[in-house]
Short mmCIF file of C-alpha atoms in Angstrom, two decimals:
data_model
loop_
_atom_site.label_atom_id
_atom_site.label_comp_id
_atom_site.label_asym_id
_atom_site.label_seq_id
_atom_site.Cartn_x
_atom_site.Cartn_y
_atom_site.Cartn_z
CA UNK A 13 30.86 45.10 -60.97
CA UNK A 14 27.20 43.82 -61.25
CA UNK A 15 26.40 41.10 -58.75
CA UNK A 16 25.58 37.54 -60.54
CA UNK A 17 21.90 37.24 -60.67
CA UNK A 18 20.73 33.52 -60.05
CA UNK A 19 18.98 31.71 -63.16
CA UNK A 20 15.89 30.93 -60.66
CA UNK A 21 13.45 33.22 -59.40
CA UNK A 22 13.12 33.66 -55.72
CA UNK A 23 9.84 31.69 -55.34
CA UNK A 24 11.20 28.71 -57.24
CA UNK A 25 14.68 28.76 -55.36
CA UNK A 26 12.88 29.39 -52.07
CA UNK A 27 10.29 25.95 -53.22
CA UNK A 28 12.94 24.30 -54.61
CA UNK A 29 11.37 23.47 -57.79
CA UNK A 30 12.60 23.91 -61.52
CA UNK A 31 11.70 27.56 -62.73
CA UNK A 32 10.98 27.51 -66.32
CA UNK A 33 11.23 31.21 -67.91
CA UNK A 34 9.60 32.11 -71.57
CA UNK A 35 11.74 32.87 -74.59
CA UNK A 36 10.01 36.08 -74.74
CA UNK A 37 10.59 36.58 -71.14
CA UNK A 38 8.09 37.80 -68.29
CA UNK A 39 6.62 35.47 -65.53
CA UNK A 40 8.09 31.96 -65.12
CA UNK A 41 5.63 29.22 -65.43
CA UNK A 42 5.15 27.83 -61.57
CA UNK A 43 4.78 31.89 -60.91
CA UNK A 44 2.28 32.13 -63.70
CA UNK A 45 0.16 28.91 -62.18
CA UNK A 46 0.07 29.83 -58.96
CA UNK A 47 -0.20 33.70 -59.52
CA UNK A 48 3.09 34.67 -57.53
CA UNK A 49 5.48 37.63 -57.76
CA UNK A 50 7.91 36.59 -59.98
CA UNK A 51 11.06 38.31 -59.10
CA UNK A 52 15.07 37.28 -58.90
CA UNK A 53 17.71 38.19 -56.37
CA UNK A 54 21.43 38.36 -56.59
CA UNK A 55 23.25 34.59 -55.33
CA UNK A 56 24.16 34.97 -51.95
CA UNK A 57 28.14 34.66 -51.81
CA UNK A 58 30.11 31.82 -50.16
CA UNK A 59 31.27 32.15 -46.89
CA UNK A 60 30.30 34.33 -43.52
CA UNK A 61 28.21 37.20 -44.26
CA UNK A 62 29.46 40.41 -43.65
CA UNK A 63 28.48 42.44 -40.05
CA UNK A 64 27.45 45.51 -41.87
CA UNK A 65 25.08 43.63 -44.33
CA UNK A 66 22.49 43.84 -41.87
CA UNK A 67 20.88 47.26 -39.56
CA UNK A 68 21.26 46.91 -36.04
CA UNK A 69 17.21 46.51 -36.02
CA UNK A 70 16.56 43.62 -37.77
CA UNK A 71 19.55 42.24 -35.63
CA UNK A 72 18.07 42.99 -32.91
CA UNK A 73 14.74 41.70 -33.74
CA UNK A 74 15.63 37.99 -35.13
CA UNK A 75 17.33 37.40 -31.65
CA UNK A 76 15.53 35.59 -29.17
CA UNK A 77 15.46 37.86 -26.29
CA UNK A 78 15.70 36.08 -22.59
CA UNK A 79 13.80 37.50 -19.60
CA UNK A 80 15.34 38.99 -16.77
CA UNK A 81 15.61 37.03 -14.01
CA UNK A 82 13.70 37.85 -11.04
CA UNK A 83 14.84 39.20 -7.65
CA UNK A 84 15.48 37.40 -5.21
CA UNK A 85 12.29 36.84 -2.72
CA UNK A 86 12.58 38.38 0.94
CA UNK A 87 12.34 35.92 3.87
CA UNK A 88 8.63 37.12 4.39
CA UNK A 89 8.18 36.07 0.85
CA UNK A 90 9.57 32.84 1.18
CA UNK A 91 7.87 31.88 3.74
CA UNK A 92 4.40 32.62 2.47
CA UNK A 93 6.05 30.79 -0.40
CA UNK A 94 7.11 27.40 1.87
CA UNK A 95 3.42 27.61 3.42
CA UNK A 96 1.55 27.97 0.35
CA UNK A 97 3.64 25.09 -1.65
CA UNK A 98 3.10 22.37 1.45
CA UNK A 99 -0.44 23.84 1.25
CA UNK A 100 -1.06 23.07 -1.90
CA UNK A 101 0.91 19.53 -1.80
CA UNK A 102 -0.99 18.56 1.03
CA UNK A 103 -4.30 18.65 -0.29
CA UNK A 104 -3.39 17.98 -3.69
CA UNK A 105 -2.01 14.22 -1.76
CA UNK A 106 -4.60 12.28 -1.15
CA UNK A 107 -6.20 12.29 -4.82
CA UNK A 108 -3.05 11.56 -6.15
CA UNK A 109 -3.03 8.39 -3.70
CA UNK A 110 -6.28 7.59 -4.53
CA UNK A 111 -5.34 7.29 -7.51
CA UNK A 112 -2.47 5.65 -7.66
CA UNK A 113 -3.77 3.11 -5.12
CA UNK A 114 -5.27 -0.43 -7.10
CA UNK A 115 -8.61 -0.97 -6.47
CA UNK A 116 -9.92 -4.23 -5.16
CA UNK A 117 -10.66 -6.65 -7.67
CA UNK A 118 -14.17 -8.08 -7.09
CA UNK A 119 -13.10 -11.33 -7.99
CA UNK A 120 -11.01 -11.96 -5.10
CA UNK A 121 -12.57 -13.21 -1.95
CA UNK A 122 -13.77 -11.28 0.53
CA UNK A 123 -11.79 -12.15 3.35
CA UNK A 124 -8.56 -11.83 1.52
CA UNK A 125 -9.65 -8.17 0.34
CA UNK A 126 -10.09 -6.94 4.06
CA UNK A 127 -9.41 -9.01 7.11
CA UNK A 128 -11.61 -7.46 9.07
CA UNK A 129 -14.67 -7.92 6.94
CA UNK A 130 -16.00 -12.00 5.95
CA UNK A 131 -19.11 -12.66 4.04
CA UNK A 132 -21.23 -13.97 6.78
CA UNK A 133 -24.51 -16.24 5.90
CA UNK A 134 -26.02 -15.91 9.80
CA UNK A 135 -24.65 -12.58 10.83
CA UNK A 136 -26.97 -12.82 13.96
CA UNK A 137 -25.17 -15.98 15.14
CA UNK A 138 -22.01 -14.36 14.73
CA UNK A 139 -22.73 -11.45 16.75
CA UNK A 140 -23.49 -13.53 20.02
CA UNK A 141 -20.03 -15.05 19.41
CA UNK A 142 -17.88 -12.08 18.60
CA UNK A 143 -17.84 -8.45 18.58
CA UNK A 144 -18.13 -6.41 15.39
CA UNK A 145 -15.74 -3.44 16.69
CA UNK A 146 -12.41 -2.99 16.18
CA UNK A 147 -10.81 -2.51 19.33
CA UNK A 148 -8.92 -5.96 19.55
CA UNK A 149 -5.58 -4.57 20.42
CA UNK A 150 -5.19 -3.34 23.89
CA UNK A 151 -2.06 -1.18 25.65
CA UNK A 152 -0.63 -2.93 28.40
CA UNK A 153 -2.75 -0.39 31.00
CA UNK A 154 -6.06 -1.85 29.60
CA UNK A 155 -5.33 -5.88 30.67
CA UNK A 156 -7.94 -6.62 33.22
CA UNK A 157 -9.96 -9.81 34.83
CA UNK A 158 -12.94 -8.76 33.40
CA UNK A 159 -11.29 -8.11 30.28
CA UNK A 160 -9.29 -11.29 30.03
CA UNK A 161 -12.09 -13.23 30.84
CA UNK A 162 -14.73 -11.74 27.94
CA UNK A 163 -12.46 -12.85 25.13
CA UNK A 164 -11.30 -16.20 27.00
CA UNK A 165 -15.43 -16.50 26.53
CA UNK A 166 -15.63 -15.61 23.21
CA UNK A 167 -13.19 -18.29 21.83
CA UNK A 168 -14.42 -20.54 24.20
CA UNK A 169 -18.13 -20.12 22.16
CA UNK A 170 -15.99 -20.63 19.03
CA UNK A 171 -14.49 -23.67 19.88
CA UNK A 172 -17.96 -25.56 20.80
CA UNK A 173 -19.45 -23.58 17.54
CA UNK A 174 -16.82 -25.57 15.48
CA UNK A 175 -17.12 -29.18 17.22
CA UNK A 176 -21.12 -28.67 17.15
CA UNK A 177 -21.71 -27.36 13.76
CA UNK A 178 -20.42 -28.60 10.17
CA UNK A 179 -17.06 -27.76 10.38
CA UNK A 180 -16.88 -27.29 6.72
CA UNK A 181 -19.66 -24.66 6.56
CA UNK A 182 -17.81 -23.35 10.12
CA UNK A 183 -14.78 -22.69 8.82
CA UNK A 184 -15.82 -20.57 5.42
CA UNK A 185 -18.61 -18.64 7.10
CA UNK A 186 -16.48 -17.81 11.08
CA UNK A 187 -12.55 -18.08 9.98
CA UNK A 188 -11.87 -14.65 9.82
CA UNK A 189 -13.67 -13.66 13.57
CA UNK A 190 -12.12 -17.03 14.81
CA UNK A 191 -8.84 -15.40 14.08
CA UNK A 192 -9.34 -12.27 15.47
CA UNK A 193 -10.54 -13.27 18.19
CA UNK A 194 -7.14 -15.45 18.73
CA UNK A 195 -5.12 -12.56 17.78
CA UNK A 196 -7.27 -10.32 20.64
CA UNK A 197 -6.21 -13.19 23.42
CA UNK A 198 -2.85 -13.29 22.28
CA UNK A 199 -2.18 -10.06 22.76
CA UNK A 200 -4.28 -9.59 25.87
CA UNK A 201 -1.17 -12.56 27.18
CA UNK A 202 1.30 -10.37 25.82
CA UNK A 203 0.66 -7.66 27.54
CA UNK A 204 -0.04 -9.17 30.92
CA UNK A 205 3.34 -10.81 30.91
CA UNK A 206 5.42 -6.95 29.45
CA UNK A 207 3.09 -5.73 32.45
CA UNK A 208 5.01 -8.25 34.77
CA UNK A 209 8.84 -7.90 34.39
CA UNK A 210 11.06 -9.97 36.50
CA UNK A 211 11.57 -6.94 38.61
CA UNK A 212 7.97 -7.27 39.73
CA UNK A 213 7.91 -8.69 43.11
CA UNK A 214 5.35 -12.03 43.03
CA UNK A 215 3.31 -11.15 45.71
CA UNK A 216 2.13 -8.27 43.75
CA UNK A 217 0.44 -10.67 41.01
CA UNK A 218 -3.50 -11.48 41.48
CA UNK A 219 -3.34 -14.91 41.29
CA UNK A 220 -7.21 -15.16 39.60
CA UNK A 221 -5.90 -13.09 36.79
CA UNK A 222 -2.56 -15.31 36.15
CA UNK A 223 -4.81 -18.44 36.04
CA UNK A 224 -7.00 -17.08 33.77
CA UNK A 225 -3.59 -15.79 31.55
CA UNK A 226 -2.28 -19.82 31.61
CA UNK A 227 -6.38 -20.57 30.90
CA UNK A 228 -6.36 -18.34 28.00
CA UNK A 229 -3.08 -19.86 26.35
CA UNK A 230 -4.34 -23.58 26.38
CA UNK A 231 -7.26 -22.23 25.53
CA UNK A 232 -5.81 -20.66 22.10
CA UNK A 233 -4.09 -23.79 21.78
CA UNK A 234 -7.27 -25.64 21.50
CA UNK A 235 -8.77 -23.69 19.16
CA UNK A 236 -5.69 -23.65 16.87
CA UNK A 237 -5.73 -27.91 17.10
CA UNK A 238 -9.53 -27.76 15.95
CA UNK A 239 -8.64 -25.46 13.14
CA UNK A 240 -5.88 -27.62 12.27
CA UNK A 241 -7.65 -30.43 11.93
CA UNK A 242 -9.99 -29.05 10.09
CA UNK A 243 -7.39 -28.34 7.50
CA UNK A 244 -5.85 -31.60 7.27
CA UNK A 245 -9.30 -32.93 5.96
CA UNK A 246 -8.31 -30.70 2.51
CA UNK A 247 -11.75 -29.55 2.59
CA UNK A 248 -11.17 -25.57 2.54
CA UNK A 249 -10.53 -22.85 0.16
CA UNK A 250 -7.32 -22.48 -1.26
CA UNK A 251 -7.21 -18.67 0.53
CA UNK A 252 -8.34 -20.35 3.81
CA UNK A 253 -5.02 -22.27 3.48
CA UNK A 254 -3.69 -19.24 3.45
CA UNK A 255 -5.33 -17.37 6.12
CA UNK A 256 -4.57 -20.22 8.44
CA UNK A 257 -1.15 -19.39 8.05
CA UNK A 258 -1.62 -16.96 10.76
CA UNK A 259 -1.59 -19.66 13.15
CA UNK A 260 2.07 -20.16 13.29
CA UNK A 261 2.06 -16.92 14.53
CA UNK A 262 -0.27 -17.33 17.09
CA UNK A 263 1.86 -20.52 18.44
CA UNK A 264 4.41 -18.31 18.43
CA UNK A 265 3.09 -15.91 20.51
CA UNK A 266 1.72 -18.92 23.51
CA UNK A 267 5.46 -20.20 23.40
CA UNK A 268 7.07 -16.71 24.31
CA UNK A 269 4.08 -15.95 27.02
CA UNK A 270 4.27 -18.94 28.71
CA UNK A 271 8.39 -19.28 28.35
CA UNK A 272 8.37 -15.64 30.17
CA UNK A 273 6.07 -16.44 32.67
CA UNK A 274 7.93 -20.19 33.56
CA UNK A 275 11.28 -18.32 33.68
CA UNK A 276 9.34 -15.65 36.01
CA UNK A 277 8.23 -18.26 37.97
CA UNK A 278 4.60 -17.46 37.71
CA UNK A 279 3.70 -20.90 36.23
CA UNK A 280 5.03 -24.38 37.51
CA UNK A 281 7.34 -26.72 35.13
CA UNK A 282 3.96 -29.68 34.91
CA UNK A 283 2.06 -26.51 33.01
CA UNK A 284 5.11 -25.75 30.83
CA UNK A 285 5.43 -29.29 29.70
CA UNK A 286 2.24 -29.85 28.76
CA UNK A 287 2.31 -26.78 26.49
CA UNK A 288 5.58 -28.97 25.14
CA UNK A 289 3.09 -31.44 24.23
CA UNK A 290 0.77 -29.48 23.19
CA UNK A 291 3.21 -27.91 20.69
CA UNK A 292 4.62 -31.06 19.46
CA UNK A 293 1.10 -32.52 18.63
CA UNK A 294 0.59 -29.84 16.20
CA UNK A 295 4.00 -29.94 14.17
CA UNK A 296 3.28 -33.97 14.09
CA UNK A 297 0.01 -33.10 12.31
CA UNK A 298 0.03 -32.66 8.24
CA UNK A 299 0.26 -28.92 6.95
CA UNK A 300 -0.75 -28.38 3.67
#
């Protein structure tokens, strides 16, 4: 039996397009037009084909073949391997952070972009007051007299720079040295009194240096009322408000030192209460 030959040519069943043969026979006309083979093949029957229609080759050939996978490395090769990939992800790191990382916008304020930086208008005058290097944290082996008493000078110049001078222009040109130079005595107190533990026998103490310790605490308090009152006035930036947030934590750190060193006995209760007062004066005052 003949197989059943389909009424379309292959082109037009393989385009899917309407094959149009001559009376007389010959080419169809999409053939014709676009100068094709014109040929026809037997329908394909319904159902699964058969095994044997097609050779082993072209089997072979239409599959997608999958690689063979590799041998497992030795433990020398893995190795290099560990070293090369933490290599490689080391120094490929820091460009990724980079950029990842936001840059600074330049419309923000200096001082909120870096604290360690402050647009200054009379850098000289600020020099004579503060120093411009970064070592204002100290390990507890580092707290001396002379020490102690260099920074107790520096905030000491602060304070008279903001009673003298406008304290308007005072407080946007010095806030950010004024507060690290608080931060530097606060921590200087800190670690005198983790230095001191109640183990330490009293006679051991210099008495010079815990005088100058108590000096330095009322002496941050000071410095903290002027700034506060210079913020009650409403006359500072709205990111000065916030930098002078860091006062709390500055208070914070006078009440601890000088509760340790009245429960170690170094300082008498008449010192301790006036820090009381002290204290109380500033949470009477108006915080924006």
């Amino acid at each position: 039996m003949l197989p059943v030959v389909r009424r379309a040519c292959e082109p037009c069943h393989e385009r899917k397009i309407r094959c149009l043969i001559p009376p007389h026979g010959g080419s169809c006309q999409a053939c014709m037009t676009s100068r094709r083979q014109c040929y026809f093949l037997p329908r394909h029957k319904a159902g699964r084909p058969r095994r044997g229609s097609r050779t082993l080759s072209s089997t072979l050939s239409s599959r997608h073949t999958t690689p063979p996978l590799p041998d497992p490395p030795t433990e020398n090769e893995a190795t290099e391997l560990s070293h090369d990939h933490e290599w490689h992800a080391t120094s490929t790191l820091p460009s990724f952070m980079n950029n990842a990382l936001p840059t600074s916008d330049v419309s923000l304020p200096a001082d909120l972009q870096t604290f360690t930086s402050a647009p200054l208008s009379h850098p000289t005058i600020i020099t004579d007051y503060f120093s411009t290097n970064d070592n204002d944290r100290w390990d507890q082996a580092s707290v001396s007299f002379a020490t102690l008493l260099e920074k107790c000078g520096e905030l000491d110049q602060a304070a008279d720079m903001l009673k003298e001078l406008d304290q308007r222009s005072a407080l946007a040109q010095h806030l950010v040295l004024i507060l690290r130079a608080i931060d530097a005595l606060c921590d200087l107190c800190a670690a005198f009194v983790s230095e001191n533990p109640p183990s330490c026998p009293k006679k051991s103490l210099d008495p010079a240096l815990l005088a100058l310790v108590i000096a330095a605490n009322f002496k941050v308090l000071e410095v903290c009322g002027l700034l506060v009152s210079i913020t009650v006035s409403n006359m500072q930036r709205p990111h000065d408000q916030l930098l002078l947030k860091r006062i709390d934590f500055n208070l914070m750190q006078t009440r601890i030192a000088l509760t340790s060193m009245k429960e170690q006995e170094m300082t008498s209760p008449l010192v301790f209460r006036q820090r009381l007062i002290r204290r109380r004066a500033f949470i009477g005052r108006s915080w924006p």
